GROMACS .gro file of C-alpha atoms in nm:
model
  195
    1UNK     CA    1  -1.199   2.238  -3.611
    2UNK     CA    2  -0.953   2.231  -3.338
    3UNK     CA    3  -0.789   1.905  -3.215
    4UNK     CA    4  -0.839   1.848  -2.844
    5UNK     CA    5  -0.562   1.681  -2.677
    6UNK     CA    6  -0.646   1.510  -2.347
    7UNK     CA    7  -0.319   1.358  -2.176
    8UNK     CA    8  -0.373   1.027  -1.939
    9UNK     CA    9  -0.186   1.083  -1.619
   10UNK     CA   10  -0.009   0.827  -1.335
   11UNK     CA   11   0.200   0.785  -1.054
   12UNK     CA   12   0.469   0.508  -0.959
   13UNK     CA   13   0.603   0.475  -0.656
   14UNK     CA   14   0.327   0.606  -0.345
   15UNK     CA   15   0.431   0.286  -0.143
   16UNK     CA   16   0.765   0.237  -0.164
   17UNK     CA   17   0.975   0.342   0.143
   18UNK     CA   18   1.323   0.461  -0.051
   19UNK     CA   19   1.322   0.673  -0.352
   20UNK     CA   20   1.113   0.965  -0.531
   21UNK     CA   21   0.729   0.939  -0.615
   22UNK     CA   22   0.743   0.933  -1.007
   23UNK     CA   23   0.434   1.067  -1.273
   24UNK     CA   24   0.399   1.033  -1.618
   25UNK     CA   25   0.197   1.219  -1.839
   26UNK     CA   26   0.092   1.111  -2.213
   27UNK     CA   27  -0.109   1.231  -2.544
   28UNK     CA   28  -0.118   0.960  -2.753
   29UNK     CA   29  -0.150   1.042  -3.138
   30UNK     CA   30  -0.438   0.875  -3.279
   31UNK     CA   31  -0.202   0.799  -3.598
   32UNK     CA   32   0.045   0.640  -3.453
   33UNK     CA   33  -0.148   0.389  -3.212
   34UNK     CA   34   0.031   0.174  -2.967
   35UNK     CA   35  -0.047  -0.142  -2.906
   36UNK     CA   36  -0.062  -0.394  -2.587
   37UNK     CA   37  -0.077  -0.062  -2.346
   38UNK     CA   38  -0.270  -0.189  -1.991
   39UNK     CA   39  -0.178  -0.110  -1.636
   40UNK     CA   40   0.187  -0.117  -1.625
   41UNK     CA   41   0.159  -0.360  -1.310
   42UNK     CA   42  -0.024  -0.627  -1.514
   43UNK     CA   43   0.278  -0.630  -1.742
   44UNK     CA   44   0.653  -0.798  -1.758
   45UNK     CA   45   0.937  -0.566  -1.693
   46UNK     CA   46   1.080  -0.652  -2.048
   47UNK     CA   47   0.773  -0.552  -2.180
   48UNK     CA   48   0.719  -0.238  -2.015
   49UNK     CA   49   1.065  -0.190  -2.123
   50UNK     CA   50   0.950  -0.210  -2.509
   51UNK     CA   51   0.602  -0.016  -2.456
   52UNK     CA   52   0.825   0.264  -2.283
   53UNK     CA   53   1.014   0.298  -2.603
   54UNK     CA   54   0.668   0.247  -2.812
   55UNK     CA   55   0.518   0.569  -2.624
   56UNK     CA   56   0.860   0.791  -2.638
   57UNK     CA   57   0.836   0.741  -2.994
   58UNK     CA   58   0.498   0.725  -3.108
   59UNK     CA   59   0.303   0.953  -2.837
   60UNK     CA   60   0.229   1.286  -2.944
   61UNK     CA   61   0.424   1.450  -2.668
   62UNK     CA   62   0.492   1.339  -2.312
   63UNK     CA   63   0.632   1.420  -1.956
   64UNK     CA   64   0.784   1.303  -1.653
   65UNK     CA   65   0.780   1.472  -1.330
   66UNK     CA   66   0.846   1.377  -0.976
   67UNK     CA   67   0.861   1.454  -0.591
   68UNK     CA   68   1.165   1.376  -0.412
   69UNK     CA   69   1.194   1.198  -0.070
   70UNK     CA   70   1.296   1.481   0.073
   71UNK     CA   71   0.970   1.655  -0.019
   72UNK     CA   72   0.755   1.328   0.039
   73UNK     CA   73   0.842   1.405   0.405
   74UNK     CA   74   0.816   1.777   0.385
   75UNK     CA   75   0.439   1.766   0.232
   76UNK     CA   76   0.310   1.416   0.288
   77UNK     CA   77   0.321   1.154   0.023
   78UNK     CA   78  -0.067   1.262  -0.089
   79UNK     CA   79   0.089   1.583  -0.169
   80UNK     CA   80   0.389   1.500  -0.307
   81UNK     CA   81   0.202   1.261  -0.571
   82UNK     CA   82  -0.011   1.554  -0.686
   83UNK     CA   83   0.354   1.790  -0.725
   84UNK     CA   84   0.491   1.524  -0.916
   85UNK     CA   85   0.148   1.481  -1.144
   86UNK     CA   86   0.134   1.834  -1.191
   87UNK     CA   87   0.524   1.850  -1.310
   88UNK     CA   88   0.460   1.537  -1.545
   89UNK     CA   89   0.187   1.768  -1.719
   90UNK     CA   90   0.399   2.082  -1.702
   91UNK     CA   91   0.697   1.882  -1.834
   92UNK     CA   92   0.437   1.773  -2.123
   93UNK     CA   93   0.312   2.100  -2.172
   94UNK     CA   94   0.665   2.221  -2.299
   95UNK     CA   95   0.700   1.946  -2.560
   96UNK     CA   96   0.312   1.958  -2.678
   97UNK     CA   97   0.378   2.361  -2.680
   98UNK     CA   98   0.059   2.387  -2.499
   99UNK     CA   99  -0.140   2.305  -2.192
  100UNK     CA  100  -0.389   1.966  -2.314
  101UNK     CA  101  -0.748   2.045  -2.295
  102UNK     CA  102  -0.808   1.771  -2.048
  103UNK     CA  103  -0.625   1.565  -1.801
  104UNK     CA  104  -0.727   1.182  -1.700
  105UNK     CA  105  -0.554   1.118  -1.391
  106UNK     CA  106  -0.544   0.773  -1.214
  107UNK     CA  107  -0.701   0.747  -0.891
  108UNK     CA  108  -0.962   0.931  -0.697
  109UNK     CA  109  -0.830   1.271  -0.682
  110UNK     CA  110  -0.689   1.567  -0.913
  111UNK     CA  111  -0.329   1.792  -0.904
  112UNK     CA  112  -0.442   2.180  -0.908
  113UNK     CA  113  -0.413   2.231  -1.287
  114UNK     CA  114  -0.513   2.543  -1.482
  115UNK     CA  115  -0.757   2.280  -1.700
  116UNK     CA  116  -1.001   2.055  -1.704
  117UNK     CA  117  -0.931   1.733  -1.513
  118UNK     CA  118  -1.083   1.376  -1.441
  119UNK     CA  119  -0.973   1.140  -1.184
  120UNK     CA  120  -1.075   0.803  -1.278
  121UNK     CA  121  -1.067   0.526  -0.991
  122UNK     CA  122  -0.876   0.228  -1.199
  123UNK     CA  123  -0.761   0.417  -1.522
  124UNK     CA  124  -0.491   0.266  -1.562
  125UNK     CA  125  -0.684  -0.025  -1.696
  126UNK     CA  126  -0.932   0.141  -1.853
  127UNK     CA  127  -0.788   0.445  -2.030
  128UNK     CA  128  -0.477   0.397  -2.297
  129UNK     CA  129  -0.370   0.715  -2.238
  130UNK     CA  130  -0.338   0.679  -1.887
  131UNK     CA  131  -0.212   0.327  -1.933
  132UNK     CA  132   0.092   0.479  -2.133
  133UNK     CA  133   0.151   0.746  -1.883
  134UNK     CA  134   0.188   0.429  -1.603
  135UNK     CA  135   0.424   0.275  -1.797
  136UNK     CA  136   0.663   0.574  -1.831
  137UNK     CA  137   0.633   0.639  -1.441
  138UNK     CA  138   0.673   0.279  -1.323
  139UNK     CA  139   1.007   0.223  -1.604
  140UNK     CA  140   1.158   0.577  -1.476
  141UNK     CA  141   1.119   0.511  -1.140
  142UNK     CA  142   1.221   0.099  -1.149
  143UNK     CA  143   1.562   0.267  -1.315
  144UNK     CA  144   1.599   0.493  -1.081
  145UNK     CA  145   1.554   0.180  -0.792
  146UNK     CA  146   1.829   0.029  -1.017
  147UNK     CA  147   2.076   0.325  -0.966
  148UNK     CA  148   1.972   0.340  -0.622
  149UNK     CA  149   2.069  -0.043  -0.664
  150UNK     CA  150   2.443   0.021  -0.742
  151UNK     CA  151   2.515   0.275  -0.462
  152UNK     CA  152   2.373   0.085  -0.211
  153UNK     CA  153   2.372  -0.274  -0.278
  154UNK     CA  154   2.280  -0.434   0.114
  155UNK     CA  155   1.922  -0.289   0.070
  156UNK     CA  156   1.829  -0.524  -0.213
  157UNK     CA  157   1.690  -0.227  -0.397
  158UNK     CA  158   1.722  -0.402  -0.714
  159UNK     CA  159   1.445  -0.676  -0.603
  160UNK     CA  160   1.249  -0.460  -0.406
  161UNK     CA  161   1.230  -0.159  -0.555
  162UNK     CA  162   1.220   0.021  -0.227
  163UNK     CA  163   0.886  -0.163  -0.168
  164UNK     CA  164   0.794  -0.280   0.243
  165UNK     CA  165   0.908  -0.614   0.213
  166UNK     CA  166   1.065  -0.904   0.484
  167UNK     CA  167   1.407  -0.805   0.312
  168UNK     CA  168   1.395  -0.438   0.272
  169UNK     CA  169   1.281  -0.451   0.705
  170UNK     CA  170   1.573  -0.685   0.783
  171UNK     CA  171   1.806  -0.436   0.565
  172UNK     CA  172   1.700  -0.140   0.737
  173UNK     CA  173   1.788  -0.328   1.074
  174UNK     CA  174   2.106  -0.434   1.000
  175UNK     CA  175   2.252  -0.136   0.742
  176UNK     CA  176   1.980   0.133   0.925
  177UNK     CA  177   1.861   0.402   0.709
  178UNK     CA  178   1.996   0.608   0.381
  179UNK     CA  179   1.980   0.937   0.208
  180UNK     CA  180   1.708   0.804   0.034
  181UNK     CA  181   1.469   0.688   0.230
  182UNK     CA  182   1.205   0.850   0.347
  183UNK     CA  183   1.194   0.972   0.754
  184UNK     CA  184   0.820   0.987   0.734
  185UNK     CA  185   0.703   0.648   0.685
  186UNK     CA  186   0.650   0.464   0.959
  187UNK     CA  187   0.893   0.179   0.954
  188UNK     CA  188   1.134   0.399   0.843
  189UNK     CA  189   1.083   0.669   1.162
  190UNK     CA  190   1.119   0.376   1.428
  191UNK     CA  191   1.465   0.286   1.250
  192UNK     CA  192   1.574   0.610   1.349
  193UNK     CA  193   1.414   0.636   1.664
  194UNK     CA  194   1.567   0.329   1.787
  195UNK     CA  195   1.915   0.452   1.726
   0.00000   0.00000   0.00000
């Protein structure tokens, strides 16, 4: 009998205002189980740091994909988190060597995929797989914040993470907007419409 692989899939980064949308995408191997794995926000970032390494290792294959803020603004941020699920699975598919036979996707809606996909409001708490594939997206994209970090050190990007806060609206004001952000969020636009 066939094995069926069904890959958990998740998104970091929908709020933020700086910075790409990121997705993970993981099969876990039954044989090699990881454990502690929960909704990446409900854990520390040193230990998201060692479940990241857990899942690169143990997971039978897995994928990253993302939607740049450039696109974010092109397609809408709804859009742009489906691109970047459906590259996470794509990116999967080449290391598994095949499309999974199932997708779990966090959330209330599904990426156009040629198989069979879930969405599951909350999965990220309730499904391991899914759980796994949070932690790879919210790790990626938190280093990515920290690059972002050490080009541009007024934003605060480091604390933040490109997230809406009181210091991330007083940095726009005073520094006004870069590269990275993106033009079609709100406080964002009426930076650039007040210069």
């Amino acid at each position: 009998m066939s094995v069926i692989w069904v890959c958990g899939v998740d998104e970091a980064g929908r709020g933020p205002l700086v910075g790409a949308v990121v997705a993970g995408a993981v099969v876990l191997d039954p044989s090699q189980p990881i454990e502690g794995l929960k909704d990446s926000k409900k854990l520390t970032p040193s230990r998201r740091e060692y479940l990241y390494e857990q899942i690169m290792q143990k997971a039978k294959a897995w994928g990253i994909g993302e939607a740049s803020p450039l696109e974010i603004d092109q397609i809408n941020i709804l859009q742009a988190t489906m691109l970047a699920m459906r590259r996470a699975i794509e990116d999967l598919t080449t290391r598994l060597g095949a499309w999974p036979d199932q997708a779990l996707i966090d959330g209330n809606r599904c990426p156009e995929l040629p198989i069979a996909a879930q969405a599951i409001v909350k999965g990220d708490a309730k499904e391991p797989a899914i759980s796994a594939a949070s932690i790879l997206a919210k790790v990626t994209r938190d280093r990515q914040m920290q690059i972002l970090h050490e080009r541009h050190p007024q934003y605060g990007f480091a604390q933040h993470m490109g997230y809406p806060t009181e210091a991330h609206f007083a940095a726009l004001k005073a520094f006004g907007v870069c590269d990275e952000h993106r033009r079609s969020f709100a406080p964002v636009r009426k930076v650039l419409e007040a210069v």
